[in-house]
Short mmCIF file of C-alpha atoms in Angstrom, two decimals:
data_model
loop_
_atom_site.label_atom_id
_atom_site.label_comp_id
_atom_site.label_asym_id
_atom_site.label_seq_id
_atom_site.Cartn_x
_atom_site.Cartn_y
_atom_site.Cartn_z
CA UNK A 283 206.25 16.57 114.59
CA UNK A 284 202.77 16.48 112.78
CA UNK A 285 202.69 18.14 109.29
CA UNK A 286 199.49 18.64 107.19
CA UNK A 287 199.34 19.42 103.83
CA UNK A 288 196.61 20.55 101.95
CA UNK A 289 195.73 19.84 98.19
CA UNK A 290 193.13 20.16 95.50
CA UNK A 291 192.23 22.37 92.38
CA UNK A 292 192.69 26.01 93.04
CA UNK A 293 189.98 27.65 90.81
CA UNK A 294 186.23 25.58 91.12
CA UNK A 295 183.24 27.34 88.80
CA UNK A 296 179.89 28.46 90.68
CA UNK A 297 177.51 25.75 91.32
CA UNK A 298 179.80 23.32 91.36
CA UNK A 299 181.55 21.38 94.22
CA UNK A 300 184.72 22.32 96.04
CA UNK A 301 186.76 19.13 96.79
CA UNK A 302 190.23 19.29 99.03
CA UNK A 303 192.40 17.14 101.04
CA UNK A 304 194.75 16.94 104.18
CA UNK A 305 197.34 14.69 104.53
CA UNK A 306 199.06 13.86 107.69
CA UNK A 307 202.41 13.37 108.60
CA UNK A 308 204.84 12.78 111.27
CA UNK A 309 202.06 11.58 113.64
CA UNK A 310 198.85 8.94 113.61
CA UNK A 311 195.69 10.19 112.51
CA UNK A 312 194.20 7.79 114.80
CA UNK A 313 194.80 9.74 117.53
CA UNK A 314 192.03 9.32 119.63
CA UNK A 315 192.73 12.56 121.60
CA UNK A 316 192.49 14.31 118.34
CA UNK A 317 189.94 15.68 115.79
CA UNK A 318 190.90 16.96 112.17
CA UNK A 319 189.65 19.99 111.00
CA UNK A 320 189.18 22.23 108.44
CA UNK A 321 188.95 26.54 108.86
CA UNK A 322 189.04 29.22 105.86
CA UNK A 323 189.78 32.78 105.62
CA UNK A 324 188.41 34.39 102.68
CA UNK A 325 191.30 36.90 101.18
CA UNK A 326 191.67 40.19 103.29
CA UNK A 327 189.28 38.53 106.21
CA UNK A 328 189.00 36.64 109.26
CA UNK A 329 188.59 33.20 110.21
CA UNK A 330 185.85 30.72 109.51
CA UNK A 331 185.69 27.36 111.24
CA UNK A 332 184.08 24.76 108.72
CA UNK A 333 184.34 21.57 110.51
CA UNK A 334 186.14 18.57 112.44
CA UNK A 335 186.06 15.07 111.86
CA UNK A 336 187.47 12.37 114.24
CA UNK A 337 189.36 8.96 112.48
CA UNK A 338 186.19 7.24 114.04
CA UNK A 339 184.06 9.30 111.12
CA UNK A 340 182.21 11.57 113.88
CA UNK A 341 181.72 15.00 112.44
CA UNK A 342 180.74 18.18 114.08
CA UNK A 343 180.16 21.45 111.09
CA UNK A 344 179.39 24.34 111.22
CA UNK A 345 176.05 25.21 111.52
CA UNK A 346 175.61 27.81 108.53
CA UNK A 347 177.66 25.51 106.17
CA UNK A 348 176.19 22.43 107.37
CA UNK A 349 174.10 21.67 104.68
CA UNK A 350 176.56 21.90 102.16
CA UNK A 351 179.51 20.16 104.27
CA UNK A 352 180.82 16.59 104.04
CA UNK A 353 184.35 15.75 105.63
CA UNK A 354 185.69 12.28 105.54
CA UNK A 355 188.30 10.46 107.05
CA UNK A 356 190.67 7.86 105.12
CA UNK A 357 193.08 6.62 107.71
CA UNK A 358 194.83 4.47 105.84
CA UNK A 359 196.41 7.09 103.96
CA UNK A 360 196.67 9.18 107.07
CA UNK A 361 194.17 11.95 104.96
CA UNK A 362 191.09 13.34 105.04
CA UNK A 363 188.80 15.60 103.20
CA UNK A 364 186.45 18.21 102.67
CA UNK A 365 183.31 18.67 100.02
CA UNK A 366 181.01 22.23 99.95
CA UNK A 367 178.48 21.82 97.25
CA UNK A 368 176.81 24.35 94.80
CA UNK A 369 180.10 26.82 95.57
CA UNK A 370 179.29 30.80 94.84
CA UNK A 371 182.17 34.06 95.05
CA UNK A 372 181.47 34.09 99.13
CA UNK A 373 183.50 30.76 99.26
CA UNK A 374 186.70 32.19 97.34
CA UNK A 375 189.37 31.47 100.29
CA UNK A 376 192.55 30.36 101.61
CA UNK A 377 191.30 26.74 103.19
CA UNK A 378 193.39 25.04 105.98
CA UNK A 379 193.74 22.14 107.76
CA UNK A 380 194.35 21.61 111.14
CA UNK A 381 194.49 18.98 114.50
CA UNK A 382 192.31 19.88 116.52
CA UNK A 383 191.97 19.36 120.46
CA UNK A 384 189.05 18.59 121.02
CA UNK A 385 186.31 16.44 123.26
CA UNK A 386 183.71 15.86 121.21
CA UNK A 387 182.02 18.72 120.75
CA UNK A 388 183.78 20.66 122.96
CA UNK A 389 187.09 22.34 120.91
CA UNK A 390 189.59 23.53 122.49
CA UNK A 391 192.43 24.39 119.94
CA UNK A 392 193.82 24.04 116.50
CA UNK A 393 197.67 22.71 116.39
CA UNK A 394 199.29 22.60 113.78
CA UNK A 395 197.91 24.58 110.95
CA UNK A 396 198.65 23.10 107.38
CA UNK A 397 200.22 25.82 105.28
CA UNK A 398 196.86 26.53 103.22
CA UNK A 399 194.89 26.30 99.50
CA UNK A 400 193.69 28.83 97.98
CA UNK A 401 190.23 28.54 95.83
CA UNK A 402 189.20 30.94 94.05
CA UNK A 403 185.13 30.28 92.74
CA UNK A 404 184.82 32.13 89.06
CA UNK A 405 183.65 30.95 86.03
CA UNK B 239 176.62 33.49 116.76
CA UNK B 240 178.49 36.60 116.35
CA UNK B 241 182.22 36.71 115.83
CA UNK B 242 184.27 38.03 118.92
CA UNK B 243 185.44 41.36 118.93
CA UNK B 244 189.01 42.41 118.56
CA UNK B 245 190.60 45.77 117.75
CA UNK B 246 191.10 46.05 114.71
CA UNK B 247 194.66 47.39 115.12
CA UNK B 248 197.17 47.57 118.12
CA UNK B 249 201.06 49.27 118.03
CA UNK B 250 203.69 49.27 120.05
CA UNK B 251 207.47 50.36 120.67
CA UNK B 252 210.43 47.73 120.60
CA UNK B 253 211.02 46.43 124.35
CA UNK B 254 207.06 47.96 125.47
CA UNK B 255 204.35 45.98 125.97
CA UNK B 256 200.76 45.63 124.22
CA UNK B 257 197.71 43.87 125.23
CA UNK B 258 195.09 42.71 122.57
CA UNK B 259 191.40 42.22 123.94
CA UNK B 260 188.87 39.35 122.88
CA UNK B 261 185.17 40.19 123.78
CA UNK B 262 182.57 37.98 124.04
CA UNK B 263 179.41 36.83 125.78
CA UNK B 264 178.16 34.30 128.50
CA UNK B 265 177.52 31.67 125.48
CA UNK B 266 181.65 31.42 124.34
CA UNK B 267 184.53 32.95 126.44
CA UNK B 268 182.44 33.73 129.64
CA UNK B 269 181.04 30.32 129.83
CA UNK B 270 184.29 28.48 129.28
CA UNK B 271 187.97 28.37 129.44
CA UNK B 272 188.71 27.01 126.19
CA UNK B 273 189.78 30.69 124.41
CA UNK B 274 193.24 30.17 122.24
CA UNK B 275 194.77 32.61 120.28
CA UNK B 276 196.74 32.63 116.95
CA UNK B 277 199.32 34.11 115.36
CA UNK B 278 199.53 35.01 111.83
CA UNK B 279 201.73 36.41 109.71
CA UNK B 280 201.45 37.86 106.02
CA UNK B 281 200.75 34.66 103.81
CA UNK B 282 201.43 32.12 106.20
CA UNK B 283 199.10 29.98 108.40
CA UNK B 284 197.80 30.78 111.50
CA UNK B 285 200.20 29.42 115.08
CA UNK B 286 198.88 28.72 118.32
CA UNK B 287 200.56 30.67 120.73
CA UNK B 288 197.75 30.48 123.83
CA UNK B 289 195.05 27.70 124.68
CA UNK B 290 193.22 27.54 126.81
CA UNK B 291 193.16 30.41 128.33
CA UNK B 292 196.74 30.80 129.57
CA UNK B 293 198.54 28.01 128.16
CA UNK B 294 201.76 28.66 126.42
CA UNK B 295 202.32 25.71 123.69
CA UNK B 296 205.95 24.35 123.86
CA UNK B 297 208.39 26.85 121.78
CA UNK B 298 206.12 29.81 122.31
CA UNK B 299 208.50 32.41 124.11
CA UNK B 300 207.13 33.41 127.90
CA UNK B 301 206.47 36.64 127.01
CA UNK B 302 203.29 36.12 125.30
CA UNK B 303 200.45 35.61 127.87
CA UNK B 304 197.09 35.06 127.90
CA UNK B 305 194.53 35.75 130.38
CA UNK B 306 190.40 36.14 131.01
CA UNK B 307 188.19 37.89 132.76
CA UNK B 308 184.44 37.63 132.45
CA UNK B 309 183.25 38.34 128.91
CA UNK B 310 186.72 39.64 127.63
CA UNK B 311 189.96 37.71 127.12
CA UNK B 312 193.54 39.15 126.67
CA UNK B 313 196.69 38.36 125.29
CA UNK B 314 199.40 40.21 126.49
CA UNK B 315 202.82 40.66 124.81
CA UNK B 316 205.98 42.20 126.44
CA UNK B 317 209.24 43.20 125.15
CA UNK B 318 208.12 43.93 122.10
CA UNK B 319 210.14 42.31 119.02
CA UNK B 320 209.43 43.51 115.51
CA UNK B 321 208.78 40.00 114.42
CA UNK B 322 205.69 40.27 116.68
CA UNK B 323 204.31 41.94 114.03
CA UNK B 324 201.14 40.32 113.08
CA UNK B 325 197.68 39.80 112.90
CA UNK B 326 196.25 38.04 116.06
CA UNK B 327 193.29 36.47 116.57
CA UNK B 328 190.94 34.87 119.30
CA UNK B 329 189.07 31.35 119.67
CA UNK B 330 186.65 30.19 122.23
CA UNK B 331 184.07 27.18 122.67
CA UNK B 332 180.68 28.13 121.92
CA UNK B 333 178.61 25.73 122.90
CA UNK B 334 176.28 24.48 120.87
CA UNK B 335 177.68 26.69 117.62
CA UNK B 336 180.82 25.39 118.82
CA UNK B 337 183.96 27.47 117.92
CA UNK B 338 183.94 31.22 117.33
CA UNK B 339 186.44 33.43 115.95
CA UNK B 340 187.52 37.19 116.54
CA UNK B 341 188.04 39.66 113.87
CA UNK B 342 191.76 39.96 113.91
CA UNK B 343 194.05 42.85 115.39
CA UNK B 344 196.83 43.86 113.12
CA UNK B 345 200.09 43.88 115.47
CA UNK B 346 202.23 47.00 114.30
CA UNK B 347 205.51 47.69 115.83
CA UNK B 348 206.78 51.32 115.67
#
């Protein structure tokens, strides 16, 4: 079945640029059915959706990250990734990737759930 | 666009049954059937155990079920099992937003 793992450095200082990756297993990430996405939960909270991106490299983001979102799509290496620029204490979270079922724009669910990265912003 | 709102806690006997509530508005769950819900336990991921609406994913036992009506969805769990014990949260399509999230209900069985 599909595995995703995420991975990246776990402490990033303020201003600076957050930088993670997914990597897929046990399934194509060429799926066209499929988008890849990425959600957060900052420690003690709820759920944040960040973003999808399909293998084609169409994005959808959320709108009060989107100017400081880029996700990307390498599917030779069955991985893709996730950049937030100019990081400040309010993006300290547990970050996960996900598939996501989705048409377009329209989501409909995230399955499976990587098993999370935590990132901690502090100088 | 506002987060959906869940209880923030729910509790139940073994064997009873609870139901956790999802309320929205006419721009996410009442507009659509696309509202999923997730399972999470203590410092592990979140699982899908409903989508759309009143799916069941394969491996997620019958006695969680999901259901909607209007602005509010439920999920419904019967015969209670202490490894139901969670926190549980909703998803719907937002339109043009497009995915929203509930607060989480921490799951406590007595």
């Amino acid at each position: 079945q599909v595995q995703l793992q995420e991975s990246g450095p776990g402490l990033v200082k303020p201003s600076q640029t957050l930088s993670l990756t997914c990597t897929v297993s046990g399934g194509s990430i060429s799926s066209g059915d499929f988008y890849w996405g990425w959600i957060r939960q900052p420690p003690g909270k709820g759920l944040e959706w960040i973003g999808n991106i399909h293998y084609t490299g169409t994005t959808y983001y959320n709108p009060s990250l989107k100017s400081r979102i880029a996700l990307s799509v390498d599917s030779f290496n069955s991985q893709f990734s996730l950049k937030l620029t100019s990081v400040t204490a309010a993006d300290t979270a547990v970050y996960y990737c996900a598939r996501v079922r989705a048409n377009g724009d329209y989501i409909y669910w995230f399955d499976p759930w990587g098993q999370g990265a935590l990132v901690t912003v502090s100088s | 666009q506002s987060a959906l709102t869940q209880p923030r806690s729910v509790s139940g006997s073994p064997g009873q049954s609870v139901t956790i509530s999802c309320t929205g508005t006419s721009s996410d769950i009442g507009g659509y059937n696309y509202v999923s819900w997730y399972q999470q336990h203590p410092g592990k991921a979140p699982k899908l155990m409903i989508s759309d609406v009143s799916k069941r994913p394969s491996g997620v036992p019958d006695r969680f079920s999901g259901s909607k009506s209007g602005y509010t969805a439920s999920l419904t769990i019967s015969g209670l099992q202490a490894d139901d014990e969670a926190d549980y949260y909703c998803c719907s399509y937002a339109g043009r937003y497009p995915v929203v999230f509930g607060g989480g209900t921490k799951l406590t069985v007595l």
